[in-house]
Coordinates of N, CA and C in Angstrom, one line a residue:
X1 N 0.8 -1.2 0.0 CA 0.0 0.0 0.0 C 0.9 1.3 0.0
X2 N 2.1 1.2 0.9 CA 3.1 2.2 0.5 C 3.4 2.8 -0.6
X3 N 3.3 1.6 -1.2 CA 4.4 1.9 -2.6 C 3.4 2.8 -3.6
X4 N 1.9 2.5 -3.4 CA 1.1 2.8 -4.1 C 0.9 4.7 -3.7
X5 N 0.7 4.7 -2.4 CA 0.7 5.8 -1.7 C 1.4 6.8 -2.6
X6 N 2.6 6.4 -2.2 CA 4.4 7.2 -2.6 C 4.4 7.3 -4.2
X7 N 3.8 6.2 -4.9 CA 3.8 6.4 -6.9 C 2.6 7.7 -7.1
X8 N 1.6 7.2 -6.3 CA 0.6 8.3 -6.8 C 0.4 9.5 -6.4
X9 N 1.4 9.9 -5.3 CA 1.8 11.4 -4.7 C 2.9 12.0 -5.6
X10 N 3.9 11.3 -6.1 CA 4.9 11.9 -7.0 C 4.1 11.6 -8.0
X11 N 3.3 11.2 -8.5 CA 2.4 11.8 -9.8 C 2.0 12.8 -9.8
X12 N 1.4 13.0 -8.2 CA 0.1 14.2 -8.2 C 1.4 15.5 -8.5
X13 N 2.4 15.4 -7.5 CA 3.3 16.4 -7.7 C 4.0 16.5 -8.9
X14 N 4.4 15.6 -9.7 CA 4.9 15.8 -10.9 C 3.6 16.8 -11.8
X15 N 2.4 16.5 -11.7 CA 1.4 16.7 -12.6 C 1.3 18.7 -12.4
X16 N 1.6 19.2 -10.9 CA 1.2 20.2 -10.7 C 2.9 20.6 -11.4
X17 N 3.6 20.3 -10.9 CA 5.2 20.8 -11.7 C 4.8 21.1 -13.1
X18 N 4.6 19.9 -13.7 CA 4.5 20.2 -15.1 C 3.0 21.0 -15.4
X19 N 1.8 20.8 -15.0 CA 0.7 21.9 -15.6 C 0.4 22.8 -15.4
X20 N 1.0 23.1 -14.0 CA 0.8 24.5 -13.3 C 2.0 25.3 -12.9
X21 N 2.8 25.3 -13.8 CA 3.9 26.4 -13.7 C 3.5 27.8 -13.9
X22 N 3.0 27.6 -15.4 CA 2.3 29.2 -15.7 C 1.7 29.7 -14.2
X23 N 0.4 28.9 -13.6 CA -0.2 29.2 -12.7 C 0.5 29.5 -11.1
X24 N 1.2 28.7 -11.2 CA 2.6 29.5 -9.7 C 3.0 30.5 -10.0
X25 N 3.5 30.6 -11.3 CA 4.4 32.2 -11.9 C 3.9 33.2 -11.9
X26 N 2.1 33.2 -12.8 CA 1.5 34.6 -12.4 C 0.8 34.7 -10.8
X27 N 1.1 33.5 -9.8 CA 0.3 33.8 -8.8 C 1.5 34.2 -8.1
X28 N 2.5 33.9 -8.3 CA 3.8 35.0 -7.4 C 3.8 35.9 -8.0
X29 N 3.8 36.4 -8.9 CA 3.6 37.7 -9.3 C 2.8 38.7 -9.0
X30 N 1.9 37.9 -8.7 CA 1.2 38.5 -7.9 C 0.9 38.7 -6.1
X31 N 1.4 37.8 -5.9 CA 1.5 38.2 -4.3 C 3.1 39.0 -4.1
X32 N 4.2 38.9 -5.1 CA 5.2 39.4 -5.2 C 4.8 41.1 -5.2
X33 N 3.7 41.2 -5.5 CA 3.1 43.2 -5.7 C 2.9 43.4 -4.1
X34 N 2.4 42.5 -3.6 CA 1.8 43.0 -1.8 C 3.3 43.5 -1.4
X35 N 4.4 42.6 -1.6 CA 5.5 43.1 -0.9 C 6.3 43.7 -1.4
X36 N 6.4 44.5 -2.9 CA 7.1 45.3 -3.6 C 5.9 46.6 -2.8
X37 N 4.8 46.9 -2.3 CA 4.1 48.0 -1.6 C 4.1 47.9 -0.5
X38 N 2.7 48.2 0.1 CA 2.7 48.2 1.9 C 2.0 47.3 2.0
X39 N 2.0 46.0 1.7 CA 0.4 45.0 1.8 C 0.9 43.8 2.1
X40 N 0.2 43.1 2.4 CA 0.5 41.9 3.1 C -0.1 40.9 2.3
X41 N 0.4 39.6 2.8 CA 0.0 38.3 1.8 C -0.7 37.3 3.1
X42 N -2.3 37.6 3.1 CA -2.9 36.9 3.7 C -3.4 35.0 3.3
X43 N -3.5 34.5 4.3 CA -3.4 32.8 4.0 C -4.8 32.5 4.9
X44 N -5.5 32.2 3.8 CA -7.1 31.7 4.6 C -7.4 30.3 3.9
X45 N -7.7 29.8 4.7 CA -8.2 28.6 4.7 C -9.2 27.6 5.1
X46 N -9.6 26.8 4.7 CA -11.0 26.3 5.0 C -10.4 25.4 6.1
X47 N -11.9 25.0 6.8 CA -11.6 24.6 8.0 C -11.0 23.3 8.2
X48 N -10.9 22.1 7.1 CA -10.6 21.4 6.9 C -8.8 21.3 6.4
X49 N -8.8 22.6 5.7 CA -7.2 23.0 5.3 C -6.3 23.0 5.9
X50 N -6.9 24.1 7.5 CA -6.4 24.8 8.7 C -4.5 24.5 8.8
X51 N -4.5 23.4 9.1 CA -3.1 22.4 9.4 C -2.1 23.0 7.8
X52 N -2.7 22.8 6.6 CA -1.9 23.4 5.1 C -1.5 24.7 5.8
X53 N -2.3 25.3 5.9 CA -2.4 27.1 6.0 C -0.9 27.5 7.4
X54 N -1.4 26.8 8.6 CA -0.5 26.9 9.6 C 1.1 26.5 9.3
X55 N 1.2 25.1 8.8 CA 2.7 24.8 8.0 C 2.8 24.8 6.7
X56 N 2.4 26.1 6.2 CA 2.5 27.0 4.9 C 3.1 28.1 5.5
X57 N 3.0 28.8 6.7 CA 2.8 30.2 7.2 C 4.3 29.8 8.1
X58 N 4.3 28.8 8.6 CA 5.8 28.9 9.5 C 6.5 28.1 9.2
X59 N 6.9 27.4 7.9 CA 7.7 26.9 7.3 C 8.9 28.3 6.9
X60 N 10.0 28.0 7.2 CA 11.0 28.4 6.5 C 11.5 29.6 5.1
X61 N 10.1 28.9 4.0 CA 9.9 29.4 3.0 C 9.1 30.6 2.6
X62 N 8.3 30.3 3.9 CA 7.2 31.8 3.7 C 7.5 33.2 3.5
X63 N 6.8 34.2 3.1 CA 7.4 35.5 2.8 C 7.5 36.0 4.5
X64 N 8.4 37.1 4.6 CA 8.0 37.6 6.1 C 6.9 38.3 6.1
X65 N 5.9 39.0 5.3 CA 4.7 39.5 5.6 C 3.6 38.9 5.5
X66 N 3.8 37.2 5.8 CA 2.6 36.5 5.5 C 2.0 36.4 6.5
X67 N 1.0 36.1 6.8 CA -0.4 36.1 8.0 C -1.4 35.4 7.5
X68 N -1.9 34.3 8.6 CA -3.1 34.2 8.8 C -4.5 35.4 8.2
X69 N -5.4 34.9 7.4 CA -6.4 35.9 7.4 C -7.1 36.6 8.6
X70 N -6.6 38.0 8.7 CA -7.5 38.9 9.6 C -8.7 39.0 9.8
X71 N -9.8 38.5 8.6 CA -10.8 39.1 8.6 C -11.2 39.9 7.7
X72 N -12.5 40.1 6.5 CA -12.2 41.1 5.5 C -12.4 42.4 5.9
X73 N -12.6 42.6 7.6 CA -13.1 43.8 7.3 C -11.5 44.8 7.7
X74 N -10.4 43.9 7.5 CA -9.0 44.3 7.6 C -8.2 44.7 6.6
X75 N -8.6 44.3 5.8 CA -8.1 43.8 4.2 C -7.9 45.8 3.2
X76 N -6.7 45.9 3.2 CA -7.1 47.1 1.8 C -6.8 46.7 0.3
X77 N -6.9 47.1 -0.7 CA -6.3 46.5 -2.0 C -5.0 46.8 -2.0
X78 N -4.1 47.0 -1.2 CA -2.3 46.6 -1.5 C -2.2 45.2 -0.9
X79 N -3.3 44.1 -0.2 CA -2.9 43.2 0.5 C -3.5 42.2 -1.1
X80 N -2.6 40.8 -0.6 CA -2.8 39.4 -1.2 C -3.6 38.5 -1.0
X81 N -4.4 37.6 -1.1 CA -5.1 36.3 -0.1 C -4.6 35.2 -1.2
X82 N -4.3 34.0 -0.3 CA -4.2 33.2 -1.1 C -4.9 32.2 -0.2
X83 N -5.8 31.4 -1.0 CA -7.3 30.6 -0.4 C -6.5 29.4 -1.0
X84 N -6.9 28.8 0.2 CA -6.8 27.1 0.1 C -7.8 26.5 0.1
X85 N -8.0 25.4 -0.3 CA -9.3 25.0 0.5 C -9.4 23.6 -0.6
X86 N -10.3 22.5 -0.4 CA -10.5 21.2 -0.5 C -11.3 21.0 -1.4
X87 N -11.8 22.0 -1.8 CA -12.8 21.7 -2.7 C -12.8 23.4 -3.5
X88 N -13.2 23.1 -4.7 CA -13.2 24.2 -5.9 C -14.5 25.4 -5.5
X89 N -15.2 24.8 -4.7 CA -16.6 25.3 -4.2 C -16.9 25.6 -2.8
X90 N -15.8 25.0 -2.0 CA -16.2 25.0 -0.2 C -17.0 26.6 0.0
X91 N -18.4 26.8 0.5 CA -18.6 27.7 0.8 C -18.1 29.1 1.4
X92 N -17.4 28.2 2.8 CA -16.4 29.3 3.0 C -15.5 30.1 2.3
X93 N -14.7 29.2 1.5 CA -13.5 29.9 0.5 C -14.5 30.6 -0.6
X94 N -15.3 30.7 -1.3 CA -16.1 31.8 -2.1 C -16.6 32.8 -1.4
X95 N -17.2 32.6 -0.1 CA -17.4 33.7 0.6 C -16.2 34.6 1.4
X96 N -14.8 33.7 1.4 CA -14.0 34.7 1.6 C -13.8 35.3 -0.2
X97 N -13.7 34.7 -0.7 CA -13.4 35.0 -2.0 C -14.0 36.4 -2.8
X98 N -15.6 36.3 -2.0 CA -16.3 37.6 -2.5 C -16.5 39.0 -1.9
X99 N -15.8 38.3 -0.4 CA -15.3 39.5 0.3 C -14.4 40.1 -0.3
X100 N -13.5 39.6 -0.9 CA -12.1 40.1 -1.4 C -12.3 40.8 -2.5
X101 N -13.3 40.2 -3.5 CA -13.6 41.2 -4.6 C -13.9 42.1 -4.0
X102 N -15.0 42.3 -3.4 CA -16.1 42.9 -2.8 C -15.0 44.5 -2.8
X103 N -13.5 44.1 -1.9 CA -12.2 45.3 -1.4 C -11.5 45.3 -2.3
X104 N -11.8 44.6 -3.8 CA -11.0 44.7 -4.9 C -9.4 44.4 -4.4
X105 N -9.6 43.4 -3.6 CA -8.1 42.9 -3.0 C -8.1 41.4 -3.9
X106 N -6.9 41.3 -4.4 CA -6.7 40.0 -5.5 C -6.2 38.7 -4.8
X107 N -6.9 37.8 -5.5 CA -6.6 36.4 -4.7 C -6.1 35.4 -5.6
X108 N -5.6 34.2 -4.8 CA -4.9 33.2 -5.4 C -5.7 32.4 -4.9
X109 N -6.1 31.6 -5.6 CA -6.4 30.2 -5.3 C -5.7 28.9 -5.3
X110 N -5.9 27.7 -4.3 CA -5.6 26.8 -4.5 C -6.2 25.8 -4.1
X111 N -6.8 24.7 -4.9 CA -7.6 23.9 -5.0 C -7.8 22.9 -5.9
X112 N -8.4 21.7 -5.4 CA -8.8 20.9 -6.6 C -10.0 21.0 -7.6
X113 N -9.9 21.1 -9.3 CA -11.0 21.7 -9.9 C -12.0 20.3 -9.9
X114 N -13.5 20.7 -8.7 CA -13.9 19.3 -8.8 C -15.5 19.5 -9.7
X115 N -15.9 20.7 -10.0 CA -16.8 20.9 -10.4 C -16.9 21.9 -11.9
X116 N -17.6 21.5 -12.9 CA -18.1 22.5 -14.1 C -17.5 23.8 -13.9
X117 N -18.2 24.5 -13.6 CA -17.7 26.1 -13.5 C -17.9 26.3 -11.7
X118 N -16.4 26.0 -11.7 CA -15.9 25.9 -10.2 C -15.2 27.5 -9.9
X119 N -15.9 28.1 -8.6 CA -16.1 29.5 -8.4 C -14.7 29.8 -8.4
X120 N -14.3 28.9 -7.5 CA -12.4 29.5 -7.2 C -11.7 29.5 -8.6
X121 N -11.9 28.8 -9.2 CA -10.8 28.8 -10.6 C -11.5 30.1 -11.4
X122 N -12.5 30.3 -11.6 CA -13.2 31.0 -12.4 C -13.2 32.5 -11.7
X123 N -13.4 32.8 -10.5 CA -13.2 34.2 -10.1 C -12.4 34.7 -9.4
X124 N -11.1 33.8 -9.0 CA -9.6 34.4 -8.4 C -9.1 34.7 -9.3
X125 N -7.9 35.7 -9.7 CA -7.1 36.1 -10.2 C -6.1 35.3 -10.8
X126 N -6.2 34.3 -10.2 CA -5.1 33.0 -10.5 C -5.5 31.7 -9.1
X127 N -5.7 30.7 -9.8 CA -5.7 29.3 -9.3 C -4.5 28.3 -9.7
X128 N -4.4 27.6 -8.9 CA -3.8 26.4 -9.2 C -4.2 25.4 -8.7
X129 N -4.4 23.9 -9.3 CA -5.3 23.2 -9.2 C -4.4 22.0 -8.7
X130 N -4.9 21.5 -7.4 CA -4.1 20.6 -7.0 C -3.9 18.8 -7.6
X131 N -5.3 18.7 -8.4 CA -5.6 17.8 -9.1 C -6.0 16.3 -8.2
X132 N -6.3 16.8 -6.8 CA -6.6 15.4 -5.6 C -8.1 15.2 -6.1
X133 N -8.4 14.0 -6.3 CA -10.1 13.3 -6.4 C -10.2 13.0 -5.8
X134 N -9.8 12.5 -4.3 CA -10.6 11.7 -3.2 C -8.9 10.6 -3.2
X135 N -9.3 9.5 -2.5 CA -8.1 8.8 -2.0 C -7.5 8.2 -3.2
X136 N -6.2 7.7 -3.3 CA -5.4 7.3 -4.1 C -5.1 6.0 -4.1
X137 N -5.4 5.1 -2.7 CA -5.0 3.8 -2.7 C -6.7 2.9 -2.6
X138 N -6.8 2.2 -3.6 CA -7.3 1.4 -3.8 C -7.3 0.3 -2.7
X139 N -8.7 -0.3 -2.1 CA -8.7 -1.6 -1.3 C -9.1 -2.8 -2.1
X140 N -8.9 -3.8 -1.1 CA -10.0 -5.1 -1.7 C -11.3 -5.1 -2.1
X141 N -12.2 -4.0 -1.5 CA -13.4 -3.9 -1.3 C -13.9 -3.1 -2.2
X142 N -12.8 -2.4 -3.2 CA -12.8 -1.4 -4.1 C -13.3 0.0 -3.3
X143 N -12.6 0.3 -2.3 CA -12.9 1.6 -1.8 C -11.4 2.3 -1.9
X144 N -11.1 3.6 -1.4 CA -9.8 4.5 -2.2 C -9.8 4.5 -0.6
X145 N -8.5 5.0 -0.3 CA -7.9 5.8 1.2 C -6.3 6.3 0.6
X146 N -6.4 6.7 1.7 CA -4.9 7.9 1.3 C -5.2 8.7 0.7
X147 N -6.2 9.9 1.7 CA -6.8 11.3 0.9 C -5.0 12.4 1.1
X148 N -4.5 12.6 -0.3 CA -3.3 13.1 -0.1 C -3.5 14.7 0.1
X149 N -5.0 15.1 -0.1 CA -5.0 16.7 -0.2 C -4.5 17.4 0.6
X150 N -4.2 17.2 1.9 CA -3.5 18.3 2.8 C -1.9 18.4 2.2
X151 N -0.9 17.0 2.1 CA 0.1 16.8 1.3 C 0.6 17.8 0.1
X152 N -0.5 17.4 -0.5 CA -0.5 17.9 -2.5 C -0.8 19.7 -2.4
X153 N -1.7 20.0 -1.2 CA -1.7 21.3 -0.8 C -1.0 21.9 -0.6
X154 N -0.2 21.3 0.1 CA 1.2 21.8 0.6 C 2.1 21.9 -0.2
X155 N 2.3 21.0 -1.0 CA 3.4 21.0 -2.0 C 2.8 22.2 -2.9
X156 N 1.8 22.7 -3.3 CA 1.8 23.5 -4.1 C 2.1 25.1 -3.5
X157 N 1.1 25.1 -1.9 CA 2.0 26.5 -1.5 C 3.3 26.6 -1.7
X158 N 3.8 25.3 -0.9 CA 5.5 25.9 -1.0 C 5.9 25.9 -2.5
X159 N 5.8 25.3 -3.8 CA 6.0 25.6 -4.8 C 5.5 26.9 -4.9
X160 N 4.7 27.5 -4.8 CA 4.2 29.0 -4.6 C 5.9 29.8 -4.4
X161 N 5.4 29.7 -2.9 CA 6.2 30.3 -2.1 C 7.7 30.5 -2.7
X162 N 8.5 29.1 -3.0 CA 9.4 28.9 -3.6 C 9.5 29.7 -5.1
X163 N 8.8 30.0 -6.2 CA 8.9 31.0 -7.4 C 8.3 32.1 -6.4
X164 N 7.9 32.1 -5.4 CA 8.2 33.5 -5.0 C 9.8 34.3 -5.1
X165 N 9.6 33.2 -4.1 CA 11.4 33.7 -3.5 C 12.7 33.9 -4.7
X166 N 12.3 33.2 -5.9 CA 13.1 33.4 -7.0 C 13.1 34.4 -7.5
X167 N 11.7 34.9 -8.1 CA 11.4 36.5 -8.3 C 12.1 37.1 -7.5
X168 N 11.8 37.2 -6.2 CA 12.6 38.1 -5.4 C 14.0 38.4 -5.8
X169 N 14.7 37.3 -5.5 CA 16.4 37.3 -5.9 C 16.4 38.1 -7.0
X170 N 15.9 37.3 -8.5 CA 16.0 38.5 -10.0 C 15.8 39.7 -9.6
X171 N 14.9 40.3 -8.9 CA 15.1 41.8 -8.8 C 15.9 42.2 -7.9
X172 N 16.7 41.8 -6.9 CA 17.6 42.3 -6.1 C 19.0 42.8 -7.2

């Protein structure tokens, strides 16, 4: 079951390497504006995310102006959000999502696209799509376990994070 685990995780991460480079590039580029001004690069996440968001934010690689979401009624348009969340649709992340329009403050998404015209890909500024369906290891019983999405989440913030930090260096 290991083995299966560990093939189908370096898929999922090879798949976001390879399809979502554009999508990391212009989403540092854009949280790269909060910290070339006076704005901050806010990290909200659904309740199920929570754990992504927290070792996203104190890992090593994060920007120094990164934070937990304050709240939209904190938010000016020099600030960033970048929404995590488990699903393309979780209520909460559209509703932070329309807060943010709402302050013309620009967001990043990241998520898996699980639905037709899925709100986060379609009305953030930039998404990237984690590409998790549900568990990855197959049983006897034909049921799946090994839900990798907090993992695959993660790998894509810090991929984020990481073409952040490269931009940075180029302009120094």
């Amino acid at each position: 079951m290991l083995k299966i685990f560990s093939t189908q995780l370096q898929g999922l991460f090879r798949k976001i390497t390879d399809q979502q480079e554009e999508a990391l590039e212009n989403s540092a580029r854009l949280l790269a504006q909060a910290l070339a001004g006076e704005g901050n690069i806010y990290i909200f996440a659904t309740e199920r995310m929570k754990g992504v968001a927290y070792s996203a934010l104190y890992s090593q690689d994060a920007p120094e102006s990164a934070a937990l979401f304050p709240g939209k009624e904190k938010l000016s348009p020099s600030d960033r959000v970048l929404i995590i969340s488990e699903s393309d649709s979780a209520p909460e992340a559209v509703n932070v999502l329309e807060a943010c329009q709402n302050q013309n403050v620009p967001v990043v998404s990241i998520s898996p696209l699980t639905t037709p015209e899925s709100p986060l890909e379609q009305s953030s500024d930039f998404h990237v799509n984690t590409f998790v369906q549900g568990g990855v290891v197959p049983d006897d019983a034909g049921n799946r376990a090994g839900h990798p999405e907090h993992l695959v989440s993660l790998f894509a913030v810090l991929s984020l994070f990481l073409t952040l930090h490269e931009m940075l260096l180029e302009l120094e």
